[in-house]
Amino acid sequence: MGIKINALKCTNCMACEMVCSYHRDDGFAFLSACIVAYRAREKKDYFGVLLKEEEVLIVARPEGLEINKIGEEADPDKKADASAKPMLLREGCDLCEDMDDYGPMCIAFCPVDAITLD
Amino acid sequence: MEYLSTDKILVIDLGTGDIEQDEIDEGLVQEKIGGIGMTTYLYEKYEKDEPIIIGTGLLSGTTYPSSASGQITAKSQVTGKLCHCPVIYKVGLEIKYSGFDYIVVKGKSDKPVYLWVHDGVADISDASGLWGKNVWESTDELRKFVGDDLLQTMIIGPAGEKGSNFAQVCFNHWSSPDRFGFGKVFGGKKLKGLAFRGMGMIEVAEPEDFVQRSLEILKDIKENSFLGNKGVGAMLGALKEDGMGDYLDPVTHRHSADYFTPYATNTALFLDEDPGLLPESKKDEPGILVSDIYALAAFKKLGLSVKDTGLALKACAKYGIDPFAVATLCGKTTLADITGSFDTIRGEVAIPGRGLFTSWCPVRPIFNDFGLSSEDETLAWWERRQAVAMIFGIQPMFALMCPEITENNLLELANLGTGLELSQDTLDAVVQHICG
Ligand code: SF4
Ligand code: SF4
């Protein structure tokens, strides 16, 4: 089981990033999120979502999903984003196993239901 | 101030180069709440230094839905009044996470400077290399210099440097809600702009209850059928600006939202690229992000094609000039004439009501009717709604759409977040002081 992101539905609001970080930190920050709204190509209006799982980095791009095994070279033409690098050091998605009242926080809080359980 | 706060006010004197940091007294929050309650207080405190006050709402950057906005409070040299401009996109959020709830910019520099605010520290930096550059070049250069594409900026372009009454403070590359000529105030201080970046942490007094209530409010919000829409065209449609959807369709790329905001209030138009393109464009500047619905409608009314409207909006954003003022005051009807008129535009843009809040926000509800009937009632509701949104840090356009954003639940979450006991009476007093 994992989470599935529909990057075309995503509006780049960062709610998932905030609540994911909250589930680890108990405060408001963006430091520990393993899901990140990538937004560094602002002038090109190119955005989607990055998700770090235990061994893979999933890049949910508008044109489709890309799954990169952590440690392997990514396609140099498709540099994920400035946000990808620090994410590699963070803990992977645990499906918010400790958040009994919510289940996966990013799914609960995504305002446009762009994230679902797979 | 321990919770929902960085506990810091930055006070910068551009004249002397002094930089100080003050703590935020809990008693002051109990009295002024936050956002424009506090920026108004700080303006009054430092009034003789003709300050610009930049701030965040008490709930900005939290899980309260649409807690996206910050504020710029200053005296408009155009209207002579103290005015409040919302800080939108993801810029308001970054102010708080860069380490400060409020920033007071006093005095005047004698050479161009920008303020670099990051991780709880601030520097006054030389901007002589940026002076003369447009908004896009300046933001790009700052991001390159710092090596971080997520750097958020408030920046002026040539319009602000030249002292145009219609100069905007732009955010990143984009036009802003500034109808007050705040770009001229920045320019008069030789302040090219501010750059924000930070990875701070905001503590919450009752985190579990705060987040639980945030989710309940979000679920109620999601019951609204208007959330089936996205972008500026649908907003204009709801405001009875007919034909906007069809007009925009051929160039609409995607819609995006401000931080944690359930409705995507921004629409990107692709002007030099296939709008249906999903992969990243190979072009550096394929289009323009639009949040100013009235500027868009006003360019359409001049008879411009949608592509020329997009190009006019892009030229305004680069020059740092209010696109609505350009469209309504330039007296031209071709793209070349319009973009050639920036330095010669004269006239006035009407500011509604008491002149405190921006007409970038429609002076009526969007999508919902909020049970309002007369014009007077609507104007009074609008001013209060704008004031409350900017006290708490709510995206001000979304506040006009969504009845589930209530004063009651804003106060409730503010109290859960801070551990204070802010009451309706306190809020009424703060609004009364702001609105007079
Ligand atoms: S399920 Fe939880 S841990 Fe996984 S990405 Fe979503 S919020 Fe983060
Ligand atoms: S919460 Fe949903 S819409 Fe917002 S950035 Fe995450 S996936 Fe996108």
Coordinates of C-alpha atoms and ligand atoms in Angstrom, one line a residue:
Chain A
M1 CA 0.0 0.0 0.0
G2 CA 1.2 3.5 -0.8
I3 CA -0.1 6.9 -1.8
K4 CA -0.8 7.9 -5.3
I5 CA -0.6 11.5 -6.6
N6 CA -2.4 13.0 -9.5
A7 CA -0.1 15.9 -10.4
L8 CA -2.6 17.2 -12.9
K9 CA -5.2 17.8 -10.2
C10 CA -2.6 19.4 -7.9
T11 CA -2.8 23.1 -7.4
N12 CA 0.6 23.4 -5.8
C13 CA -0.8 24.6 -2.4
M14 CA 1.7 22.9 -0.2
A15 CA -0.9 21.7 2.3
C16 CA 0.5 18.1 2.0
E17 CA 4.0 19.4 2.7
M18 CA 2.9 21.2 5.8
V19 CA 0.9 18.4 7.4
C20 CA 3.5 15.8 6.5
S21 CA 6.1 17.8 8.4
Y22 CA 3.6 18.4 11.2
H23 CA 3.1 14.7 11.7
R24 CA 6.8 14.3 12.5
D25 CA 7.5 17.6 14.3
D26 CA 4.3 18.5 16.2
G27 CA 4.8 22.1 15.2
F28 CA 4.4 24.0 11.9
A29 CA 7.4 23.7 9.6
F30 CA 8.5 22.3 6.3
L31 CA 11.6 20.6 7.5
S32 CA 10.7 17.0 7.7
A33 CA 8.1 16.5 5.0
C34 CA 8.6 13.5 2.8
I35 CA 6.1 14.9 0.4
V36 CA 6.9 18.2 -1.2
A37 CA 5.0 20.5 -3.6
Y38 CA 7.8 21.3 -6.0
R39 CA 7.6 24.8 -7.3
A40 CA 11.1 25.9 -8.4
R41 CA 10.1 26.4 -12.1
E42 CA 7.8 29.2 -11.3
K43 CA 8.1 31.2 -14.5
K44 CA 7.4 28.0 -16.5
D45 CA 4.3 27.2 -14.4
Y46 CA 5.8 23.7 -14.1
F47 CA 4.8 22.1 -10.8
G48 CA 4.0 18.7 -9.2
V49 CA 4.8 16.7 -6.2
L50 CA 7.8 14.8 -4.9
L51 CA 7.3 11.8 -2.5
K52 CA 10.1 10.0 -0.7
E53 CA 9.4 6.4 0.1
E54 CA 11.8 4.1 1.8
E55 CA 13.9 3.3 -1.3
V56 CA 12.5 5.4 -4.0
L57 CA 11.8 9.0 -4.9
I58 CA 8.6 9.4 -6.8
V59 CA 8.3 12.5 -8.9
A60 CA 4.6 13.1 -9.8
R61 CA 5.0 15.3 -12.9
P62 CA 2.1 16.7 -14.9
E63 CA 3.1 14.4 -17.8
G64 CA 3.3 11.3 -15.6
L65 CA 4.9 9.5 -12.7
E66 CA 8.6 8.9 -12.6
I67 CA 10.1 6.6 -10.0
N68 CA 13.8 6.9 -9.2
K69 CA 15.6 4.4 -7.0
I70 CA 17.5 6.3 -4.4
G71 CA 21.2 6.2 -5.1
E72 CA 20.9 5.7 -8.8
E73 CA 21.5 8.6 -11.2
A74 CA 18.4 10.3 -12.4
D75 CA 17.9 11.2 -16.0
P76 CA 20.0 14.4 -16.3
D77 CA 17.4 15.9 -18.7
K78 CA 14.8 15.6 -16.0
K79 CA 16.4 17.1 -12.9
A80 CA 13.8 16.7 -10.3
D81 CA 13.9 20.0 -8.5
A82 CA 16.0 22.0 -6.0
S83 CA 13.7 20.4 -3.4
A84 CA 14.7 16.8 -4.3
K85 CA 18.2 17.0 -2.7
P86 CA 17.3 17.7 0.9
M87 CA 14.5 15.2 0.7
L88 CA 16.9 12.4 0.2
L89 CA 18.1 12.9 3.8
R90 CA 14.6 12.7 5.2
E91 CA 12.7 9.8 6.5
G92 CA 10.5 8.0 3.9
C93 CA 6.7 8.0 4.0
D94 CA 5.4 5.8 6.8
L95 CA 1.7 6.4 5.8
C96 CA 1.4 8.4 9.0
E97 CA 1.1 5.1 10.9
D98 CA 1.1 7.0 14.3
M99 CA -1.7 9.4 13.3
D100 CA -4.6 7.2 14.4
D101 CA -7.3 9.9 14.0
Y102 CA -6.3 10.8 10.5
G103 CA -4.6 8.1 8.5
P104 CA -2.4 9.6 5.9
M105 CA -2.3 13.3 6.7
C106 CA -1.6 14.5 3.1
I107 CA -4.7 12.7 1.8
A108 CA -6.9 14.1 4.6
F109 CA -5.7 17.7 4.0
C110 CA -5.3 17.9 0.2
P111 CA -8.0 20.4 -0.6
V112 CA -8.5 19.1 -4.2
D113 CA -8.2 15.4 -3.5
A114 CA -5.1 15.0 -5.7
I115 CA -3.7 12.3 -3.3
T116 CA -5.3 8.9 -2.8
L117 CA -4.4 5.6 -1.2
D118 CA -3.1 3.1 -3.8
Chain B
M1 CA 5.1 35.4 22.3
E2 CA 5.7 31.7 22.4
Y3 CA 3.1 30.3 20.0
L4 CA 2.1 30.8 16.4
S5 CA 4.9 33.3 16.3
T6 CA 8.6 33.8 15.7
D7 CA 8.5 36.1 18.6
K8 CA 10.5 38.7 16.6
I9 CA 9.9 42.1 15.1
L10 CA 12.7 43.3 12.9
V11 CA 13.3 47.1 12.9
I12 CA 15.5 48.3 10.1
D13 CA 16.6 51.9 9.7
L14 CA 17.7 52.5 6.1
G15 CA 19.0 55.9 7.0
T16 CA 21.5 54.8 9.7
G17 CA 21.9 51.1 8.7
D18 CA 20.8 50.0 12.2
I19 CA 19.1 46.7 12.5
E20 CA 17.3 45.7 15.7
Q21 CA 15.2 42.8 16.8
D22 CA 12.4 43.2 19.3
E23 CA 10.5 40.5 21.0
I24 CA 6.7 40.3 20.7
D25 CA 4.9 41.0 23.9
E26 CA 2.1 38.6 24.6
G27 CA 0.0 41.5 26.0
L28 CA 0.3 43.3 22.7
V29 CA -1.0 40.2 20.9
Q30 CA -3.9 40.0 23.4
E31 CA -4.7 43.6 22.4
K32 CA -3.9 43.9 18.7
I33 CA -4.2 40.2 17.7
G34 CA -1.9 40.3 14.6
G35 CA -1.6 41.1 10.9
I36 CA -2.9 44.6 10.2
G37 CA -3.9 45.0 13.8
M38 CA -0.2 44.9 14.6
T39 CA 1.1 46.6 11.5
T40 CA -1.2 49.5 12.2
Y41 CA 0.1 49.7 15.7
L42 CA 3.7 49.6 14.5
Y43 CA 3.0 52.2 11.9
E44 CA 1.6 54.5 14.6
K45 CA 4.6 53.8 16.8
Y46 CA 7.2 54.7 14.2
E47 CA 5.1 57.2 12.2
K48 CA 7.7 60.0 12.2
D49 CA 10.1 57.7 10.3
E50 CA 7.6 57.2 7.5
P51 CA 7.8 53.5 7.9
I52 CA 6.8 50.6 5.7
I53 CA 5.5 47.8 7.9
I54 CA 5.5 44.2 6.5
G55 CA 3.7 41.6 8.5
T56 CA 2.0 38.3 8.8
G57 CA -1.4 37.3 10.2
L58 CA -1.7 35.5 13.5
L59 CA -2.7 32.3 11.6
S60 CA -0.4 32.8 8.5
G61 CA 1.4 29.6 7.5
T62 CA -0.6 27.2 9.6
T63 CA -3.1 24.5 8.9
Y64 CA -6.0 26.9 9.0
P65 CA -7.3 26.7 5.4
S66 CA -6.2 29.6 3.3
S67 CA -3.8 31.0 5.9
A68 CA -1.6 32.3 3.1
S69 CA -1.4 35.9 3.4
G70 CA 0.9 38.5 4.8
Q71 CA 0.5 42.3 4.6
I72 CA 2.3 45.5 3.7
T73 CA 1.0 48.5 5.6
A74 CA 2.2 52.0 4.6
K75 CA 0.9 55.5 3.8
S76 CA 0.1 55.7 0.2
Q77 CA 1.6 58.7 -1.4
V78 CA -1.2 58.6 -3.9
T79 CA -4.2 58.6 -1.5
G80 CA -2.4 60.1 1.5
K81 CA -4.0 57.3 3.6
L82 CA -2.7 54.4 5.6
C83 CA -3.4 51.3 3.4
H84 CA -3.0 47.6 3.6
C85 CA -1.9 45.4 0.7
P86 CA -2.2 41.7 1.0
V87 CA 0.9 39.6 0.3
I88 CA -0.2 36.6 -1.7
Y89 CA 1.2 33.5 -3.6
K90 CA 3.7 31.9 -1.2
V91 CA 5.4 35.1 -0.2
G92 CA 3.4 35.8 3.0
L93 CA 4.2 32.4 4.3
E94 CA 7.9 32.8 3.7
I95 CA 8.1 36.0 5.7
K96 CA 7.1 34.1 8.9
Y97 CA 9.3 31.1 8.1
S98 CA 12.2 33.3 7.5
G99 CA 12.1 34.2 11.1
F100 CA 10.0 37.4 11.6
D101 CA 6.3 38.1 12.3
Y102 CA 6.8 41.8 11.5
I103 CA 9.4 44.0 9.7
V104 CA 9.5 47.8 10.2
V105 CA 11.5 49.6 7.5
K106 CA 12.2 53.1 8.6
G107 CA 14.0 56.0 7.0
K108 CA 15.6 56.4 3.6
S109 CA 18.8 55.0 2.1
D110 CA 21.0 57.2 0.0
K111 CA 21.9 54.4 -2.3
P112 CA 19.9 51.4 -3.6
V113 CA 19.6 48.5 -1.2
Y114 CA 17.6 45.4 -0.7
L115 CA 16.9 43.5 2.5
W116 CA 17.9 39.9 2.7
V117 CA 15.9 38.2 5.4
H118 CA 16.6 34.6 6.2
D119 CA 16.6 32.2 9.1
G120 CA 16.1 34.8 11.7
V121 CA 18.7 37.2 10.5
A122 CA 18.6 40.2 8.2
D123 CA 21.1 42.2 6.2
I124 CA 20.8 45.5 4.3
S125 CA 22.5 44.7 1.0
D126 CA 23.8 46.8 -1.9
A127 CA 21.3 46.8 -4.8
S128 CA 23.2 49.1 -7.1
G129 CA 23.5 46.2 -9.5
L130 CA 19.8 45.6 -9.4
W131 CA 18.7 49.2 -9.7
G132 CA 17.4 49.8 -13.2
K133 CA 16.6 46.1 -13.7
N134 CA 13.0 45.0 -14.1
V135 CA 11.1 42.8 -11.7
W136 CA 11.8 39.5 -13.5
E137 CA 15.5 40.2 -13.9
S138 CA 15.8 41.3 -10.3
T139 CA 14.1 38.2 -8.8
D140 CA 16.1 35.9 -11.1
E141 CA 19.3 37.6 -10.2
L142 CA 18.6 37.4 -6.4
R143 CA 17.7 33.7 -6.7
K144 CA 20.8 33.0 -8.7
F145 CA 23.0 35.0 -6.2
V146 CA 21.6 33.1 -3.2
G147 CA 21.5 29.8 -5.2
D148 CA 17.9 29.1 -4.2
D149 CA 15.0 29.1 -6.7
L150 CA 12.5 29.1 -3.8
L151 CA 13.7 32.5 -2.6
Q152 CA 10.5 34.7 -2.3
T153 CA 10.7 38.4 -3.2
M154 CA 8.9 41.7 -2.9
I155 CA 10.4 43.8 -5.5
I156 CA 10.0 47.0 -7.5
G157 CA 10.7 47.6 -11.2
P158 CA 11.4 50.7 -13.2
A159 CA 8.0 52.2 -12.3
G160 CA 8.9 52.3 -8.6
E161 CA 12.4 53.6 -9.2
K162 CA 11.0 56.5 -11.3
G163 CA 8.3 57.3 -8.7
S164 CA 5.2 56.4 -10.7
N165 CA 1.9 56.8 -8.8
F166 CA 1.0 53.3 -10.2
A167 CA 4.2 51.5 -9.2
Q168 CA 3.5 48.2 -7.5
V169 CA 5.5 46.2 -5.1
C170 CA 5.5 42.9 -7.1
F171 CA 5.9 39.4 -5.6
N172 CA 8.5 37.2 -7.2
H173 CA 7.7 37.8 -11.0
W174 CA 4.1 38.7 -10.7
S175 CA 1.8 41.6 -10.3
S176 CA 0.3 42.1 -6.9
P177 CA -2.8 43.4 -5.2
D178 CA -1.0 46.8 -4.7
R179 CA -3.3 49.6 -6.0
F180 CA -1.8 52.1 -3.6
G181 CA 1.5 52.9 -5.4
F182 CA 3.5 51.2 -2.7
G183 CA 6.2 50.7 -5.3
K184 CA 6.7 54.5 -5.2
V185 CA 7.1 54.3 -1.4
F186 CA 9.8 51.6 -1.8
G187 CA 11.5 53.6 -4.6
G188 CA 11.5 56.8 -2.5
K189 CA 13.5 54.9 0.1
K190 CA 15.8 53.5 -2.5
L191 CA 14.6 50.1 -1.4
K192 CA 14.6 47.8 -4.4
G193 CA 12.9 45.1 -2.4
L194 CA 13.1 42.3 0.1
A195 CA 14.1 38.7 -0.3
F196 CA 12.9 36.0 2.1
R197 CA 13.9 32.4 2.8
G198 CA 13.7 30.4 5.9
M199 CA 13.2 27.0 7.4
G200 CA 11.8 28.1 10.8
M201 CA 9.4 26.2 13.0
I202 CA 6.2 27.6 14.5
E203 CA 5.2 26.2 17.9
V204 CA 1.5 25.7 18.6
A205 CA -0.1 25.8 22.1
E206 CA -2.6 23.0 21.5
P207 CA -1.3 21.3 18.3
E208 CA -3.6 18.3 18.2
D209 CA -6.8 20.4 18.7
F210 CA -5.6 23.0 16.3
V211 CA -5.0 20.5 13.5
Q212 CA -8.1 18.6 14.2
R213 CA -10.3 21.7 14.0
S214 CA -8.4 22.8 10.9
L215 CA -9.4 19.6 9.2
E216 CA -13.1 19.9 10.3
I217 CA -13.2 23.4 8.9
L218 CA -11.5 22.2 5.7
K219 CA -14.1 19.4 5.3
D220 CA -16.9 21.9 5.7
I221 CA -15.3 24.2 3.1
K222 CA -15.0 21.3 0.7
E223 CA -18.8 20.9 0.7
N224 CA -19.0 24.1 -1.4
S225 CA -19.8 23.4 -5.0
F226 CA -17.8 26.4 -6.2
L227 CA -14.6 24.4 -5.5
G228 CA -15.4 22.5 -8.7
N229 CA -14.0 25.6 -10.4
K230 CA -10.5 26.9 -10.7
G231 CA -8.7 30.0 -11.7
V232 CA -9.4 33.6 -12.7
G233 CA -11.9 33.0 -15.5
A234 CA -14.4 31.2 -13.3
M235 CA -14.1 34.0 -10.7
L236 CA -14.9 36.6 -13.3
G237 CA -17.7 34.4 -14.6
A238 CA -19.2 34.3 -11.0
L239 CA -18.9 38.1 -11.0
K240 CA -20.9 38.3 -14.2
E241 CA -18.0 39.3 -16.5
D242 CA -19.4 37.3 -19.4
G243 CA -17.4 35.5 -21.9
M244 CA -14.2 35.3 -19.9
G245 CA -13.9 31.5 -20.0
D246 CA -14.1 31.4 -23.8
Y247 CA -11.7 34.3 -24.1
L248 CA -9.0 32.7 -21.9
D249 CA -9.4 29.1 -22.9
P250 CA -7.0 29.2 -25.9
V251 CA -4.1 30.4 -23.7
T252 CA -4.8 28.8 -20.3
H253 CA -2.1 26.5 -19.1
R254 CA -2.8 25.6 -15.4
H255 CA -4.3 27.1 -12.3
S256 CA -2.5 27.3 -9.0
A257 CA -3.3 28.2 -5.4
D258 CA -1.7 30.3 -2.7
Y259 CA -0.5 28.5 0.3
F260 CA -3.1 26.0 1.7
T261 CA -5.9 27.7 -0.2
P262 CA -8.6 25.4 -1.4
Y263 CA -9.5 27.6 -4.5
A264 CA -6.8 28.1 -7.2
T265 CA -6.9 31.9 -7.5
N266 CA -4.1 32.1 -10.0
T267 CA -4.1 31.2 -13.7
A268 CA -1.0 30.8 -15.9
L269 CA -1.5 31.9 -19.5
F270 CA 1.0 30.5 -22.1
L271 CA 1.6 33.1 -24.7
D272 CA 4.7 31.8 -26.4
E273 CA 4.1 28.1 -25.9
D274 CA 1.4 25.4 -26.5
P275 CA -0.9 25.9 -23.5
G276 CA -1.7 22.2 -23.6
L277 CA 2.0 21.3 -22.9
L278 CA 2.4 19.1 -19.9
P279 CA 6.2 18.6 -19.8
E280 CA 8.4 21.5 -18.7
S281 CA 8.6 24.2 -21.4
K282 CA 12.0 24.6 -23.0
K283 CA 11.3 28.3 -23.2
D284 CA 12.4 30.4 -20.2
E285 CA 9.4 32.7 -20.1
P286 CA 6.5 31.0 -21.8
G287 CA 3.8 33.1 -20.2
I288 CA 2.4 35.0 -17.3
L289 CA 0.7 34.1 -14.0
V290 CA -2.5 36.2 -13.5
S291 CA -4.2 36.9 -10.2
D292 CA -5.6 40.4 -11.1
I293 CA -9.1 39.6 -12.4
Y294 CA -10.0 43.2 -13.0
A295 CA -6.8 44.0 -15.0
L296 CA -7.5 41.0 -17.2
A297 CA -11.1 42.1 -17.8
A298 CA -10.0 45.7 -18.4
F299 CA -7.5 44.8 -21.1
K300 CA -10.2 42.6 -22.8
K301 CA -12.5 45.6 -22.8
L302 CA -9.9 47.6 -24.7
G303 CA -10.5 45.1 -27.5
L304 CA -7.1 43.3 -27.2
S305 CA -6.8 39.6 -28.3
V306 CA -6.2 37.3 -25.4
K307 CA -2.6 36.9 -26.4
D308 CA -2.0 40.7 -26.4
T309 CA -3.8 40.9 -23.0
G310 CA -1.4 38.3 -21.7
L311 CA 1.6 40.2 -23.2
A312 CA 0.4 43.5 -21.7
L313 CA 0.0 41.8 -18.3
K314 CA 3.5 40.4 -18.6
A315 CA 5.0 43.8 -19.6
C316 CA 3.3 45.4 -16.6
A317 CA 4.6 42.8 -14.2
K318 CA 8.1 43.3 -15.5
Y319 CA 7.9 47.1 -15.3
G320 CA 6.3 46.8 -11.9
I321 CA 3.3 48.9 -12.7
D322 CA -0.4 48.2 -11.7
P323 CA -1.9 46.6 -14.8
F324 CA -5.4 47.7 -13.8
A325 CA -4.3 51.3 -13.8
V326 CA -2.6 50.9 -17.1
A327 CA -5.6 49.3 -18.7
T328 CA -8.1 51.8 -17.4
L329 CA -6.1 55.0 -17.6
C330 CA -3.7 54.7 -20.6
G331 CA -6.3 55.6 -23.3
K332 CA -4.6 53.3 -25.8
T333 CA -5.9 50.3 -27.6
T334 CA -2.9 48.5 -29.1
L335 CA -0.3 46.4 -27.3
A336 CA 2.6 48.6 -28.6
D337 CA 0.9 51.8 -27.6
I338 CA -0.1 50.4 -24.2
T339 CA 3.3 49.2 -23.3
G340 CA 4.8 52.4 -24.6
S341 CA 2.6 54.5 -22.2
F342 CA 3.8 53.3 -18.8
D343 CA 5.7 56.5 -18.0
T344 CA 3.0 58.9 -19.1
I345 CA -0.1 57.5 -17.4
R346 CA -2.0 60.0 -15.4
G347 CA -5.3 59.8 -13.4
E348 CA -6.6 58.0 -10.4
V349 CA -7.8 54.5 -9.6
A350 CA -10.8 54.6 -7.3
I351 CA -10.2 52.8 -3.9
P352 CA -13.5 51.6 -2.4
G353 CA -15.0 52.5 0.9
R354 CA -12.7 54.2 3.4
G355 CA -9.7 53.7 1.0
L356 CA -7.9 51.2 3.2
F357 CA -8.2 48.0 1.2
T358 CA -7.4 47.1 -2.4
S359 CA -9.9 47.0 -5.2
W360 CA -7.9 44.1 -6.6
C361 CA -10.5 42.2 -4.4
P362 CA -14.0 42.6 -5.7
V363 CA -16.2 44.6 -3.5
R364 CA -18.8 41.8 -3.2
P365 CA -18.8 38.1 -2.5
I366 CA -17.7 35.6 -5.1
F367 CA -19.6 32.4 -5.8
N368 CA -21.6 32.7 -2.6
D369 CA -24.0 35.5 -1.6
F370 CA -23.4 35.7 2.1
G371 CA -27.0 36.8 2.5
L372 CA -26.2 40.4 1.6
S373 CA -28.8 42.6 0.0
S374 CA -28.1 46.4 -0.3
E375 CA -24.9 48.0 -1.6
D376 CA -24.2 49.7 1.7
E377 CA -24.5 46.5 3.5
T378 CA -22.2 44.8 1.0
L379 CA -19.5 47.5 1.3
A380 CA -19.6 47.3 5.1
W381 CA -19.3 43.5 5.0
W382 CA -16.5 43.7 2.5
E383 CA -14.4 46.2 4.6
R384 CA -14.8 44.1 7.7
R385 CA -14.1 40.9 5.8
Q386 CA -10.9 42.4 4.4
A387 CA -9.8 43.7 7.8
V388 CA -10.5 40.3 9.5
A389 CA -8.7 38.4 6.7
M390 CA -5.6 40.6 7.0
I391 CA -5.6 40.4 10.8
F392 CA -5.5 36.6 10.7
G393 CA -3.5 36.1 7.5
I394 CA -6.3 34.7 5.3
Q395 CA -6.1 34.8 1.5
P396 CA -8.4 37.8 1.0
M397 CA -10.0 36.6 -2.3
F398 CA -10.8 33.3 -0.7
A399 CA -12.4 35.1 2.3
L400 CA -14.9 36.6 -0.2
M401 CA -15.8 33.1 -1.5
C402 CA -16.1 31.0 1.6
P403 CA -18.7 31.4 4.3
E404 CA -17.0 28.7 6.4
I405 CA -14.2 31.1 7.2
T406 CA -15.9 32.7 10.2
E407 CA -14.7 35.2 12.8
N408 CA -15.8 32.6 15.3
N409 CA -13.6 29.8 14.1
L410 CA -10.7 32.2 13.3
L411 CA -10.8 33.3 17.0
E412 CA -11.2 29.7 18.2
L413 CA -8.1 28.6 16.2
A414 CA -6.1 31.6 17.2
N415 CA -6.8 30.8 20.9
L416 CA -6.0 27.1 20.4
G417 CA -2.8 28.1 18.6
T418 CA -1.6 30.8 21.0
G419 CA -3.1 29.7 24.4
L420 CA -4.5 33.2 24.7
E421 CA -8.1 34.2 25.3
L422 CA -8.9 36.5 22.4
S423 CA -12.5 37.5 22.3
Q424 CA -15.0 38.8 19.8
D425 CA -14.8 42.1 21.7
T426 CA -11.1 42.3 21.1
L427 CA -11.5 41.6 17.4
D428 CA -14.3 44.2 17.2
A429 CA -12.0 46.8 18.8
V430 CA -9.1 45.9 16.5
V431 CA -11.3 46.2 13.4
Q432 CA -12.8 49.5 14.7
H433 CA -9.3 50.9 15.2
I434 CA -8.2 49.9 11.7
C435 CA -11.3 51.0 9.9
G436 CA -12.0 54.1 12.0
Ligands
SF4_1 S1 1.1 9.5 4.2 FE1 1.9 10.7 5.9 S2 4.1 10.3 5.9 FE2 3.3 9.7 3.9 S3 3.6 11.5 2.6 FE3 1.5 11.6 3.4 S4 1.7 12.8 5.2 FE4 3.8 12.2 4.7
SF4_2 S1 -2.1 19.2 -1.0 FE1 -2.8 18.5 -2.9 S2 -3.0 20.3 -4.2 FE2 -1.8 20.9 -2.5 S3 0.3 20.6 -3.2 FE3 -0.2 18.7 -2.1 S4 -1.0 17.4 -3.8 FE4 -1.0 19.5 -4.6

